[in-house]
mmCIF file with all atom_site columns, C-alpha atoms in Angstrom:
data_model
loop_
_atom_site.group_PDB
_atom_site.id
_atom_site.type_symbol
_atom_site.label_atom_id
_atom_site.label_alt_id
_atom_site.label_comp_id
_atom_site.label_asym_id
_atom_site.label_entity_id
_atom_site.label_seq_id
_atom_site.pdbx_PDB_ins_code
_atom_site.Cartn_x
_atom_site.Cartn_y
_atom_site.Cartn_z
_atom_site.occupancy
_atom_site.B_iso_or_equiv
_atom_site.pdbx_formal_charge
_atom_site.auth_seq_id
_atom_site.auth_comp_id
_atom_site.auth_asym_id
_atom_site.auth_atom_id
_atom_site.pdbx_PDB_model_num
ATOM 1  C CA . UNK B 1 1  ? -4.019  15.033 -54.671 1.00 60.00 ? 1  UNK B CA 1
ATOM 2  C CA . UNK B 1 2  ? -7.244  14.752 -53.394 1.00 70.00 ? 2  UNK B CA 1
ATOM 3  C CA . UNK B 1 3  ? -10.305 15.352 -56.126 1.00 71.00 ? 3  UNK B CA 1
ATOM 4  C CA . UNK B 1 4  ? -12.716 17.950 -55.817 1.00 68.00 ? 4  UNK B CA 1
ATOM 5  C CA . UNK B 1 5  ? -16.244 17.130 -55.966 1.00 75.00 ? 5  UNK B CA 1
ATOM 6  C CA . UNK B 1 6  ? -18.826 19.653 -57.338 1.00 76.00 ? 6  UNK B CA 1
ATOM 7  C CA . UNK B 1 7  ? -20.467 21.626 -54.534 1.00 69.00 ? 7  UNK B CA 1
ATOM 8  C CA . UNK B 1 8  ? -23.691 20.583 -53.366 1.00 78.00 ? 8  UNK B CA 1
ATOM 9  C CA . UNK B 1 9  ? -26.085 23.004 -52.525 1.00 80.00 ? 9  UNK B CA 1
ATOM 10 C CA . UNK B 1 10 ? -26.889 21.997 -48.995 1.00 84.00 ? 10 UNK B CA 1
ATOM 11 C CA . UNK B 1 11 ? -22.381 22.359 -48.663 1.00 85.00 ? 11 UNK B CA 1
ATOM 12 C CA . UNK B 1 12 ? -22.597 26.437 -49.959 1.00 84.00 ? 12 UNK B CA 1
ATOM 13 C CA . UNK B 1 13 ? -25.523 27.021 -47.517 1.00 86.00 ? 13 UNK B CA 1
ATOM 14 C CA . UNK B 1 14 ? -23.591 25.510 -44.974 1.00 88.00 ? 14 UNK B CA 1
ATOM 15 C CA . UNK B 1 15 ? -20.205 27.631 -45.475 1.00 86.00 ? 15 UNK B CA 1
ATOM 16 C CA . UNK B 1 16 ? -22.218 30.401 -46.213 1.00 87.00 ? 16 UNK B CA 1
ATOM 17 C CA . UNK B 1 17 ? -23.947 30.109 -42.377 1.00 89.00 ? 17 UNK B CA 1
ATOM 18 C CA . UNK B 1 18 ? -20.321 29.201 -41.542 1.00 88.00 ? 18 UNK B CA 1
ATOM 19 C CA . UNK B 1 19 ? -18.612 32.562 -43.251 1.00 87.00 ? 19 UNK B CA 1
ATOM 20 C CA . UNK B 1 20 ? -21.666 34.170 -41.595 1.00 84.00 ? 20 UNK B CA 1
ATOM 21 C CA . UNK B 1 21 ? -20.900 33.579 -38.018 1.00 83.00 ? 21 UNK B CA 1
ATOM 22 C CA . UNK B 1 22 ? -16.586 33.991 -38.332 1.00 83.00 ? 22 UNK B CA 1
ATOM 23 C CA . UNK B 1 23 ? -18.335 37.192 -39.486 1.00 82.00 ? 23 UNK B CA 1
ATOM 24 C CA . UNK B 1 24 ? -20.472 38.456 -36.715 1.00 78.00 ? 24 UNK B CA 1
ATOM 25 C CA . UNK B 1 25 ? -18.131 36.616 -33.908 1.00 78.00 ? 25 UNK B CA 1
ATOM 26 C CA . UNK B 1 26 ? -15.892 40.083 -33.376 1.00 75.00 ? 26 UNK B CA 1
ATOM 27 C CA . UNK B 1 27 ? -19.304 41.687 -32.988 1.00 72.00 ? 27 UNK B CA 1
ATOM 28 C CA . UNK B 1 28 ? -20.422 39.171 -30.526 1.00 70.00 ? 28 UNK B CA 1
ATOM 29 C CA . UNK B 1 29 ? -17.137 39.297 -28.649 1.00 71.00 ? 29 UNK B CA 1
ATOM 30 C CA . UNK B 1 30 ? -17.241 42.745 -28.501 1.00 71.00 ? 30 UNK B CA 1
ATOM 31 C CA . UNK B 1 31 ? -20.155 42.659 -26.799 1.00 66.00 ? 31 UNK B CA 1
ATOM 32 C CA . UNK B 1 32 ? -19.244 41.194 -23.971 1.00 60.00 ? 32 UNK B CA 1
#
């Protein structure tokens, strides 16, 4: 089992920018 180490900040910013994009890619796709 692997251990979980506590979330950096820099980590969250990057999923969030991550969760961002999966989000807008329909939107993008769509698009075209």
């Amino acid at each position: 089992m692997m251990i979980i180490r506590p979330i950096e900040r820099r980590d969250l910013a990057d999923l969030l920018t991550l969760a961002g994009k999966i989000r807008y890619w329909p939107h993008l796709f769509a698009a075209e």
